[in-house]
């Protein structure tokens, strides 16, 4: 009756899955013969049952094509699988809990299980989507026996045996002691997870066995653990033996033997001691522990050095120890090897800080600085050090230390490769470094000259490595190759020299600063040209817009005619006036030159003013008095002297009487003056914050 109903429900039930839920772990593992609890909770709809309606749970082994009898159930008079009867049991309230207790697990119990729940007419559901897999493995867990490290004859000792597999719902196993040291009244089994054994060891108990056995209620299911008792004495007969590769181990002679081995060879160190219980053996190098043995391990401890390294050298000590005492013996190991880890330490410009360089490194040093090279190497025996420059041996700076090379004043010709060599009877090693001498930029310029359509400025600089040049037009930065209607920037380089050119066609104004800056990784230097305003505070239009398209050839010829007339008048005035002699220099003082070739500006700058219309009337210097017509006033002399710098030969008619009239009608002639305010000696590198060197171009 039950089976057809069960099958109908199993294959015909179509309740919504979201109303029936089960919480159970998907995988459960237990060892054979042990007990395990599988926690489980069930959730179902509140439909078709009342609080008094009984709830029934069923656990089935998932089999195909159809399940067999349940392995566990709480429903009365329901048949269960004979293989699981009495071992599989439902725990807790079936209306809420579906937890399953499994006792004395069998290997055949490994399978997939699902749960079925029934309560009332509506709640009848197989939780096929909520299954767990039970895996039963071989029994490998053993009881643990705790034995003191040392058993001394005549001293009472207590041993403990525990089995760590505890579930409150599981039955307690039976523990028992078996051995020659166990008295008859201690041999009876005890139902517990923990057992202790107290006895007094005898000398004849040494190397006897003592067993703790755990029995379960199942048929023939048990596990046990056995220990061997030892009655102790202190370590003795400690021996160290040495073996190269697979050769037989030999004992070195002497109380403190010494052993030499070449780097890279294989070596085995063996230490043996006799003690009861077995002593803990350890190998130490200086004060560092390298290896140690387990108290229940072998009487021999081996230390393997498969490829001996330089840092393996030192004193090796083998120590054997137990609670009754200890014993130790040492061996001195020396490792021979060719020079290695060769490196150079560098100190520059009298600095105490050292910089480590590897082979092939490149070292940059400022010209004129001092340099100290220290070569060091690791080797055994100690290596001989020597220095060479471009293949030629260099005498050491300190005879007592051949690894030191001092170069007090670095020069450009000292560039090249420096090599340190370390050598001993086992080999040699070289390390080379490339020395390059660098210097900050030295600026020549800027120098400017007038061109047909504007101003052309040039600048040059020398440095190592070659510098880069850039121009500043006011606050604007110009670098690279640029060209437009207003300016043109070009640059070139050859060896340590860099040359730059700036051409300005328009946009010049009073107060504009033109700067040339040279820089490399080791410094920078700049020079400037400043365009100053005229006496009235007005900027000249000579460089602002070029030649006006509305002024033709006639205006240019008229301007040249005026310049020729001015030159004729200047010559006449020069013959009439005798210049005063220059004051003699003070005793011991060299005559001062009017121009220093070390200036950053060239000797002079010729600027051709822009041609412009001339007014018919001369402008008075004051409202009441017109300027003197003879041109011999101080202002006229100043104008005459300054016009000497800008006079040019221009094609056109010779001087004529109309020139004087044109001169009177000219309001003001624009011209340029080159001033050198405060010439200074050349500086290879301007200090930070110092004002730049510059020349002034003044327009009048």
XYZ file of C-alpha atoms in Angstrom:
700
model
C 0.000 0.000 0.000
C 2.781 2.392 0.921
C 4.937 1.748 -2.115
C 2.351 2.706 -4.814
C 1.400 5.794 -2.853
C 5.045 6.705 -2.438
C 5.773 6.282 -6.140
C 2.730 8.394 -7.077
C 3.883 11.177 -4.867
C 7.513 10.801 -5.924
C 6.858 11.165 -9.638
C 3.584 13.155 -9.628
C 4.091 15.847 -7.078
C 4.156 19.310 -8.608
C 4.227 21.655 -5.626
C 6.145 24.893 -6.044
C 9.781 24.462 -5.158
C 10.017 27.807 -3.446
C 7.610 26.538 -0.738
C 9.711 23.517 0.274
C 13.310 24.007 1.407
C 15.935 21.910 3.113
C 19.223 22.946 4.746
C 21.840 20.201 4.781
C 25.534 20.047 3.947
C 26.281 18.530 0.577
C 29.268 16.362 1.557
C 29.848 14.318 4.730
C 32.962 12.228 5.427
C 33.411 9.657 8.173
C 35.935 6.905 8.829
C 34.830 3.277 8.986
C 33.411 2.259 12.361
C 33.077 5.841 13.606
C 29.959 7.869 14.288
C 28.797 11.111 12.643
C 25.826 13.478 12.868
C 24.456 15.167 9.724
C 22.661 18.406 10.763
C 19.494 19.153 8.758
C 16.512 21.572 8.889
C 13.224 21.350 6.914
C 10.847 24.128 5.755
C 7.396 23.545 4.188
C 4.055 25.353 3.597
C 1.516 25.811 6.412
C -1.223 24.148 4.445
C -3.306 21.050 5.038
C -2.132 20.382 8.594
C -2.672 21.548 12.155
C -0.347 21.645 15.152
C -1.599 18.253 16.219
C -0.980 16.709 12.816
C 2.000 14.302 13.101
C 5.079 14.913 10.938
C 6.996 12.077 9.360
C 10.478 12.152 7.885
C 12.161 9.612 5.645
C 15.813 9.366 4.508
C 16.347 7.357 1.333
C 19.461 6.145 -0.455
C 19.282 7.671 -3.938
C 19.131 4.729 -6.307
C 17.978 4.245 -9.885
C 15.550 3.504 -11.363
C 13.614 3.893 -8.090
C 14.475 4.151 -4.415
C 14.207 1.196 -2.062
C 13.079 1.221 1.551
C 14.099 4.225 3.680
C 17.333 3.939 5.663
C 15.766 5.850 8.579
C 12.277 7.135 9.524
C 10.206 8.095 12.545
C 6.958 6.736 11.125
C 5.704 3.781 13.139
C 5.331 0.404 11.447
C 7.383 1.649 8.481
C 9.917 -0.883 7.234
C 13.535 0.304 6.845
C 16.579 -1.084 5.089
C 18.007 -4.006 7.026
C 21.619 -2.815 6.396
C 20.992 0.485 8.199
C 18.481 -0.619 10.841
C 19.727 0.464 14.259
C 22.656 2.477 12.800
C 20.797 5.307 10.952
C 18.448 7.344 13.165
C 16.451 10.594 12.846
C 17.223 13.148 15.575
C 15.090 15.936 17.045
C 11.504 17.006 16.307
C 10.521 15.687 12.852
C 8.362 18.786 12.220
C 11.486 20.961 12.214
C 14.577 18.771 12.173
C 15.703 16.242 9.626
C 19.121 15.613 11.260
C 20.518 12.129 10.747
C 22.712 10.095 13.157
C 24.975 7.454 11.579
C 26.692 4.947 13.912
C 29.395 2.430 13.072
C 29.714 3.603 9.496
C 30.338 0.876 6.907
C 32.217 1.288 3.666
C 29.008 0.198 1.899
C 27.188 3.236 3.325
C 28.927 5.535 0.833
C 26.056 6.882 -1.299
C 23.827 9.845 -2.145
C 20.864 10.437 0.203
C 17.680 12.557 -0.035
C 14.892 13.411 2.423
C 11.095 13.024 2.172
C 8.650 14.844 4.445
C 4.929 14.189 5.099
C 2.429 16.142 7.214
C -1.272 16.202 6.496
C -2.884 15.861 3.085
C -0.992 18.580 1.231
C 2.603 18.460 2.574
C 4.073 15.398 0.944
C 7.332 16.263 -0.743
C 10.586 14.628 -1.848
C 13.511 17.047 -1.535
C 15.323 15.682 -4.552
C 17.148 18.980 -5.154
C 18.627 18.918 -1.623
C 20.843 15.834 -1.298
C 24.036 15.010 0.573
C 26.767 12.530 -0.231
C 28.183 10.275 2.494
C 31.759 9.054 1.977
C 33.057 6.351 4.309
C 36.860 5.957 4.287
C 39.182 3.436 5.864
C 39.822 3.824 9.566
C 43.170 5.600 9.901
C 42.691 7.592 13.060
C 44.585 6.218 15.991
C 44.567 7.051 19.649
C 47.261 9.397 20.823
C 49.637 8.284 23.573
C 51.446 10.955 25.579
C 54.707 9.642 27.024
C 57.290 11.794 28.871
C 60.453 12.302 26.895
C 62.525 10.593 29.556
C 61.643 7.556 31.662
C 64.004 7.212 34.566
C 64.207 3.931 36.442
C 62.489 4.049 39.853
C 60.553 7.261 39.086
C 56.790 6.932 38.761
C 55.372 8.165 35.448
C 51.839 8.642 34.077
C 50.948 7.961 30.430
C 47.798 9.244 28.688
C 45.771 7.849 25.794
C 43.043 9.869 24.022
C 40.786 9.332 21.008
C 39.613 12.602 19.474
C 36.255 11.804 17.838
C 33.528 13.115 20.072
C 29.816 13.653 19.251
C 27.282 13.960 22.040
C 24.877 11.641 20.220
C 27.537 9.029 19.433
C 28.356 6.081 21.728
C 31.590 6.226 23.734
C 34.321 3.734 22.654
C 36.252 1.399 24.931
C 39.968 2.088 25.691
C 42.435 -0.471 27.047
C 46.222 -0.711 27.738
C 48.313 -3.661 26.576
C 51.990 -4.231 27.495
C 54.516 -5.847 29.836
C 54.560 -2.803 32.078
C 50.782 -2.884 32.621
C 49.663 -4.485 35.880
C 46.651 -6.854 35.783
C 44.306 -4.416 37.526
C 45.179 -1.761 34.921
C 44.509 -4.054 31.955
C 40.705 -3.974 32.197
C 38.961 -1.949 29.407
C 37.382 1.427 30.176
C 34.528 3.079 28.293
C 35.812 6.601 27.661
C 37.522 8.913 25.191
C 40.417 9.326 27.617
C 42.522 6.901 29.658
C 45.661 7.179 31.809
C 48.250 4.671 32.971
C 50.528 5.173 35.992
C 53.509 2.885 36.640
C 57.152 2.882 37.758
C 59.632 2.054 34.950
C 62.289 -0.590 35.503
C 65.617 -0.955 33.674
C 64.320 -4.067 31.941
C 61.382 -2.042 30.563
C 63.722 -0.364 28.056
C 62.626 -0.938 24.449
C 59.402 -2.662 25.529
C 56.142 -1.820 23.771
C 53.045 -0.254 25.251
C 49.759 -0.200 23.291
C 46.545 1.810 23.693
C 43.560 0.132 21.995
C 40.190 1.684 21.046
C 37.206 -0.688 20.455
C 33.819 0.256 19.012
C 30.531 -1.565 19.434
C 30.691 -2.803 15.849
C 31.957 -6.182 14.806
C 35.744 -6.245 14.791
C 36.124 -2.436 14.403
C 39.050 -1.172 16.475
C 42.185 0.936 16.269
C 45.300 1.141 18.374
C 48.625 2.922 18.790
C 51.885 1.532 20.147
C 54.928 3.262 21.624
C 58.319 1.947 22.638
C 59.501 2.752 26.139
C 63.003 3.945 26.835
C 64.852 4.159 30.095
C 67.295 6.985 29.661
C 71.004 7.721 30.014
C 72.991 10.753 28.899
C 74.527 10.944 25.378
C 77.922 9.388 24.820
C 80.318 8.391 22.024
C 79.645 11.481 19.850
C 81.364 11.119 16.436
C 81.654 13.508 13.439
C 82.326 12.074 9.987
C 82.888 13.803 6.641
C 82.038 12.592 3.140
C 82.739 14.204 -0.269
C 79.852 13.488 -2.682
C 79.131 9.733 -2.500
C 82.426 8.705 -0.966
C 82.445 6.792 2.324
C 82.299 9.045 5.351
C 85.567 9.350 7.293
C 86.262 10.746 10.721
C 88.741 13.663 10.697
C 91.496 13.410 13.277
C 92.167 15.631 16.272
C 90.059 17.141 18.984
C 89.108 20.156 16.813
C 89.593 18.971 13.236
C 90.067 21.446 10.355
C 88.759 20.838 6.848
C 89.445 22.756 3.597
C 87.155 22.452 0.587
C 86.920 24.347 -2.695
C 83.809 26.310 -3.498
C 81.219 24.357 -5.504
C 82.146 20.920 -4.145
C 79.600 18.718 -2.388
C 80.026 17.859 1.272
C 78.178 15.790 3.878
C 78.683 16.118 7.621
C 77.386 13.269 9.799
C 76.973 13.289 13.563
C 76.266 10.159 15.648
C 75.664 9.785 19.380
C 74.538 6.953 21.671
C 71.885 7.869 24.261
C 68.695 6.631 25.877
C 66.247 7.970 25.205
C 67.494 9.145 21.846
C 69.149 12.527 22.163
C 68.152 15.512 20.107
C 70.956 16.066 17.616
C 71.611 19.461 16.061
C 74.094 21.094 13.687
C 75.025 24.732 14.255
C 77.221 27.139 12.286
C 78.626 29.697 14.675
C 75.463 30.494 16.702
C 72.957 29.642 13.949
C 71.070 26.317 14.084
C 71.088 24.625 10.678
C 69.232 21.367 11.361
C 68.075 19.151 14.183
C 66.645 15.686 14.680
C 63.395 14.474 16.191
C 63.725 12.944 19.677
C 62.358 9.671 18.290
C 64.420 9.833 15.110
C 67.702 8.289 14.060
C 70.897 8.220 16.079
C 72.661 9.948 13.132
C 72.042 13.468 11.895
C 73.333 14.407 8.430
C 74.031 17.936 7.226
C 74.244 18.110 3.419
C 76.084 20.956 1.647
C 75.439 20.111 -2.039
C 77.375 23.090 -3.447
C 79.602 24.695 -0.856
C 79.454 28.508 -0.878
C 81.809 31.078 0.578
C 79.387 31.871 3.380
C 79.412 28.183 4.402
C 82.846 28.637 5.985
C 83.048 28.632 9.785
C 82.891 26.391 12.825
C 80.317 23.590 12.683
C 79.220 22.060 15.982
C 77.230 18.899 16.536
C 75.351 18.738 19.837
C 73.533 15.751 21.351
C 71.243 16.477 24.274
C 68.587 14.857 26.426
C 67.314 15.601 29.891
C 70.102 13.679 31.475
C 72.880 15.678 29.815
C 74.509 16.782 26.538
C 77.667 16.319 24.502
C 79.128 18.352 21.595
C 82.023 18.405 19.135
C 83.187 20.960 16.503
C 84.726 21.035 13.022
C 86.338 24.112 11.360
C 85.516 24.417 7.654
C 87.467 26.696 5.286
C 86.147 27.411 1.770
C 88.686 28.284 -0.938
C 87.499 30.272 -3.965
C 88.658 32.636 -6.686
C 87.890 36.377 -6.484
C 84.197 37.214 -6.808
C 81.710 39.954 -6.061
C 84.229 42.429 -7.398
C 82.907 45.979 -7.198
C 84.105 49.555 -7.163
C 83.084 52.139 -4.572
C 83.262 55.759 -5.693
C 83.667 58.974 -3.735
C 83.468 62.288 -5.621
C 84.378 65.857 -4.657
C 85.728 64.921 -1.189
C 82.432 63.353 -0.162
C 82.523 60.608 2.453
C 79.459 58.812 1.052
C 80.375 55.896 -1.195
C 78.507 54.717 -4.277
C 78.750 51.107 -5.439
C 79.282 50.498 -9.152
C 78.910 47.241 -11.037
C 80.962 46.191 -14.039
C 80.212 48.171 -17.175
C 78.869 51.141 -15.248
C 79.285 54.640 -16.627
C 80.588 57.313 -14.252
C 80.169 61.025 -14.958
C 82.438 63.514 -13.170
C 82.504 67.287 -13.396
C 85.692 68.649 -14.842
C 88.073 69.744 -12.078
C 86.497 67.617 -9.353
C 88.386 65.008 -7.354
C 87.603 61.295 -7.635
C 88.478 58.338 -5.413
C 87.961 54.761 -6.613
C 88.082 51.871 -4.139
C 88.135 48.325 -5.533
C 87.066 45.467 -3.243
C 86.606 41.725 -3.809
C 85.748 38.590 -1.871
C 88.209 35.708 -2.122
C 90.066 33.039 -0.176
C 93.014 33.294 -0.105
C 93.092 37.102 -0.285
C 93.336 38.519 -3.812
C 95.916 40.979 -5.153
C 94.302 44.137 -6.594
C 95.579 46.366 -9.416
C 94.273 49.280 -11.535
C 94.689 49.928 -15.278
C 93.623 52.805 -17.522
C 93.070 52.037 -21.200
C 95.091 48.837 -20.761
C 98.050 50.482 -18.992
C 98.738 49.718 -15.328
C 98.286 52.661 -12.979
C 100.399 52.969 -9.854
C 98.276 52.702 -6.684
C 97.632 55.899 -4.744
C 98.319 54.079 -1.472
C 101.061 51.405 -1.613
C 99.566 49.725 1.454
C 96.192 49.375 -0.325
C 96.522 48.663 -4.034
C 92.755 48.798 -4.484
C 92.628 52.599 -3.997
C 92.968 54.949 -6.993
C 92.764 58.711 -6.407
C 92.339 61.291 -9.188
C 92.606 64.753 -7.559
C 91.825 66.953 -10.607
C 89.723 65.327 -13.304
C 90.593 66.437 -16.824
C 88.950 65.772 -20.156
C 91.874 63.675 -21.374
C 91.309 61.260 -18.454
C 88.097 60.028 -20.042
C 88.052 56.356 -20.878
C 87.895 52.917 -19.350
C 89.320 52.099 -15.915
C 89.754 48.437 -14.978
C 90.359 46.825 -11.595
C 91.768 43.284 -11.504
C 91.627 40.891 -8.547
C 93.719 37.715 -8.666
C 94.639 34.821 -6.392
C 95.964 31.266 -7.091
C 92.426 30.011 -7.847
C 91.547 32.593 -10.511
C 90.965 36.247 -11.303
C 88.157 38.701 -12.009
C 88.007 42.093 -13.711
C 85.610 44.984 -13.369
C 85.568 47.935 -15.752
C 83.858 51.269 -15.666
C 83.672 54.065 -18.195
C 84.688 57.519 -16.977
C 83.218 60.511 -18.774
C 84.066 64.114 -17.919
C 81.165 66.544 -18.028
C 80.922 70.317 -17.646
C 78.160 72.927 -17.362
C 77.428 75.284 -20.276
C 79.674 78.258 -21.072
C 77.696 80.877 -22.975
C 78.982 83.092 -25.793
C 76.431 85.739 -26.641
C 73.830 86.687 -27.392
C 74.985 89.094 -30.093
C 72.535 90.946 -32.296
C 72.750 92.682 -35.638
C 70.296 94.508 -37.845
C 68.858 92.897 -40.932
C 66.802 94.298 -43.767
C 63.547 93.205 -42.173
C 64.360 93.234 -38.458
C 66.870 91.991 -35.892
C 69.082 88.889 -35.994
C 70.554 87.558 -32.722
C 73.071 84.699 -32.454
C 74.164 82.672 -29.448
C 76.725 79.882 -28.908
C 77.579 77.632 -25.967
C 80.075 74.909 -25.139
C 79.426 72.110 -22.630
C 79.844 68.380 -22.125
C 77.487 66.852 -23.021
C 76.555 69.360 -25.706
C 73.984 71.834 -24.369
C 70.608 72.702 -25.752
C 69.774 76.314 -26.605
C 66.481 78.078 -26.285
C 65.323 81.670 -26.643
C 63.076 83.737 -24.425
C 61.123 86.546 -26.059
C 59.908 88.450 -23.016
C 58.097 85.779 -20.981
C 57.555 83.563 -23.993
C 59.710 80.490 -24.556
C 60.970 79.724 -28.059
C 62.763 76.420 -28.628
C 63.239 74.003 -31.442
C 62.904 74.973 -35.085
C 60.207 77.629 -35.466
C 59.320 80.051 -38.239
C 56.401 82.403 -38.835
C 55.737 85.949 -39.957
C 57.066 87.404 -36.674
C 60.176 85.405 -35.844
C 62.402 82.542 -36.935
C 64.335 80.219 -34.589
C 67.050 77.835 -35.785
C 69.749 75.803 -34.046
C 72.675 73.521 -34.848
C 75.315 71.576 -32.945
C 78.773 70.175 -33.557
C 80.649 68.265 -30.885
C 80.449 70.122 -27.560
C 79.215 73.301 -29.279
C 75.612 74.374 -29.812
C 74.645 77.386 -31.913
C 71.319 79.186 -32.062
C 69.844 82.022 -34.102
C 66.765 84.166 -33.523
C 65.430 86.407 -36.263
C 62.740 88.962 -35.408
C 60.760 90.603 -38.171
C 58.124 92.491 -36.173
C 56.727 92.881 -32.684
C 59.754 94.626 -31.096
C 58.865 97.164 -28.467
C 60.402 99.145 -25.650
C 61.299 97.080 -22.571
C 61.354 93.778 -24.437
C 64.031 91.375 -23.211
C 65.633 88.849 -25.533
C 67.396 86.009 -23.678
C 69.500 83.084 -24.840
C 69.717 80.168 -22.412
C 72.070 77.188 -22.633
C 71.507 74.182 -20.414
C 72.391 70.568 -19.916
C 72.044 68.139 -17.041
C 74.885 69.808 -15.131
C 73.907 73.461 -15.214
C 72.542 76.384 -17.152
C 73.635 79.870 -18.198
C 71.804 82.664 -19.955
C 72.462 86.061 -21.483
C 69.975 88.828 -22.278
C 69.476 91.850 -24.524
C 67.119 94.559 -23.253
C 65.365 97.060 -25.565
C 65.070 100.403 -23.700
C 62.627 103.307 -24.333
C 63.602 106.698 -25.810
C 63.798 109.952 -23.782
C 60.052 110.573 -24.064
C 59.196 107.067 -22.813
C 57.981 106.088 -26.257
C 59.197 102.950 -27.921
C 60.717 103.228 -31.332
C 58.771 101.840 -34.178
C 61.937 100.783 -35.947
C 61.502 97.125 -35.085
C 57.774 96.889 -34.508
C 56.391 96.699 -37.988
C 59.234 96.791 -40.580
C 59.169 99.063 -43.583
C 55.823 100.614 -44.244
C 54.319 99.665 -47.522
C 53.147 103.279 -48.073
C 56.695 104.709 -48.096
C 58.518 104.146 -51.290
C 61.931 104.556 -52.705
C 61.714 108.367 -52.524
C 61.466 108.373 -48.729
C 64.470 106.010 -48.417
C 66.623 108.215 -50.680
C 65.552 111.296 -48.714
C 66.628 109.602 -45.457
C 70.039 108.685 -46.879
C 70.472 112.267 -48.044
C 69.901 113.447 -44.472
C 72.482 110.954 -43.140
C 75.081 112.153 -45.662
C 74.441 115.735 -44.584
C 74.807 114.843 -40.927
C 78.120 113.070 -41.654
C 79.431 116.194 -43.419
C 78.479 118.374 -40.467
C 80.059 115.891 -38.011
C 83.328 116.018 -39.935
C 83.315 119.810 -39.808
C 82.674 119.841 -36.079
C 85.364 117.227 -35.504
C 87.979 119.414 -37.191
C 86.903 122.443 -35.158
C 87.042 120.732 -31.793
C 90.109 119.119 -30.263
C 89.252 116.315 -27.880
C 90.733 116.461 -24.398
C 93.431 113.892 -23.653
C 92.374 110.842 -21.692
C 93.535 110.765 -18.060
C 96.644 108.707 -17.442
C 96.212 105.526 -15.449
C 97.236 105.469 -11.856
C 100.695 104.107 -11.010
C 100.663 100.332 -11.140
C 97.286 100.241 -12.827
C 96.916 98.757 -16.273
C 95.161 100.851 -18.846
C 91.485 100.026 -19.026
C 90.110 98.963 -22.331
C 86.861 100.386 -23.565
C 85.496 96.918 -24.308
C 86.134 93.546 -22.767
C 86.236 90.576 -25.110
C 84.944 88.495 -22.225
C 81.590 90.236 -22.391
C 78.612 88.219 -23.447
C 77.766 90.791 -26.177
C 79.788 91.412 -29.309
C 81.629 94.709 -29.882
C 78.684 96.636 -31.268
C 75.277 96.347 -32.801
C 74.358 98.311 -35.935
C 70.678 99.014 -36.250
C 69.182 100.663 -39.369
C 66.184 102.710 -38.268
C 62.860 102.312 -39.940
C 62.213 104.922 -42.610
C 59.314 107.187 -41.731
C 57.760 110.502 -42.786
C 59.497 113.665 -41.668
C 57.443 116.600 -40.495
C 57.941 120.038 -42.033
C 58.598 121.855 -38.779
C 61.157 121.139 -36.124
C 59.672 120.537 -32.715
C 60.882 122.935 -30.049
C 62.635 121.652 -26.991
C 60.576 124.161 -24.975
C 57.467 126.191 -25.713
C 59.314 129.537 -25.776
C 62.677 128.804 -27.310
C 63.341 126.888 -30.548
C 66.445 124.669 -30.769
C 69.664 126.512 -31.832
C 70.003 126.446 -35.595
C 73.770 126.054 -35.571
C 73.545 122.588 -34.084
C 76.320 123.232 -31.500
C 74.177 122.884 -28.413
C 75.017 120.034 -25.950
C 72.065 118.087 -27.199
C 73.246 118.459 -30.757
C 76.716 117.256 -29.811
C 75.173 114.244 -28.074
C 73.104 113.492 -31.114
C 76.160 113.915 -33.295
C 78.206 111.451 -31.216
C 75.454 108.858 -31.056
C 74.728 109.126 -34.734
C 78.277 107.981 -35.349
C 77.324 104.461 -34.312
C 74.512 104.127 -36.762
C 75.758 105.959 -39.816
C 75.591 103.902 -42.986
C 76.484 104.469 -46.597
C 73.313 104.697 -48.619
C 72.948 105.201 -52.367
C 71.560 108.590 -53.356
C 72.468 112.135 -54.340
C 75.339 113.957 -52.746
C 74.916 116.701 -50.155
C 73.155 119.819 -51.398
C 72.052 123.151 -49.869
C 68.631 121.683 -49.382
C 70.082 119.320 -46.801
C 70.252 121.966 -44.112
C 66.622 122.890 -44.727
C 65.643 119.249 -44.498
C 67.610 118.993 -41.276
C 65.718 121.930 -39.784
C 62.396 120.487 -40.893
C 63.169 117.021 -39.354
C 61.415 116.607 -36.029
C 63.535 113.781 -34.602
C 65.737 111.086 -36.058
C 65.531 107.630 -34.442
C 68.837 105.910 -33.841
C 70.310 103.204 -31.608
C 72.906 103.309 -28.843
C 74.701 100.265 -27.426
C 75.441 100.506 -23.717
C 77.484 98.077 -21.602
C 76.375 98.700 -17.996
C 78.823 96.991 -15.691
C 81.165 94.705 -17.633
C 82.073 91.621 -15.625
C 84.641 88.862 -16.091
C 83.393 85.727 -17.765
C 81.693 83.272 -15.408
C 81.495 79.619 -16.344
C 78.300 79.211 -14.372
C 76.221 82.023 -13.005
C 75.242 81.531 -9.343
C 71.617 80.858 -8.709
C 69.669 84.067 -8.195
C 72.344 86.311 -9.763
C 71.104 88.782 -12.435
C 71.816 87.682 -15.989
C 74.461 89.352 -18.142
C 72.881 91.525 -20.819
C 73.439 94.469 -23.134
C 71.053 97.303 -23.730
C 69.798 98.598 -27.048
C 68.406 102.111 -26.518
C 66.187 103.811 -29.013
C 66.082 107.663 -29.419
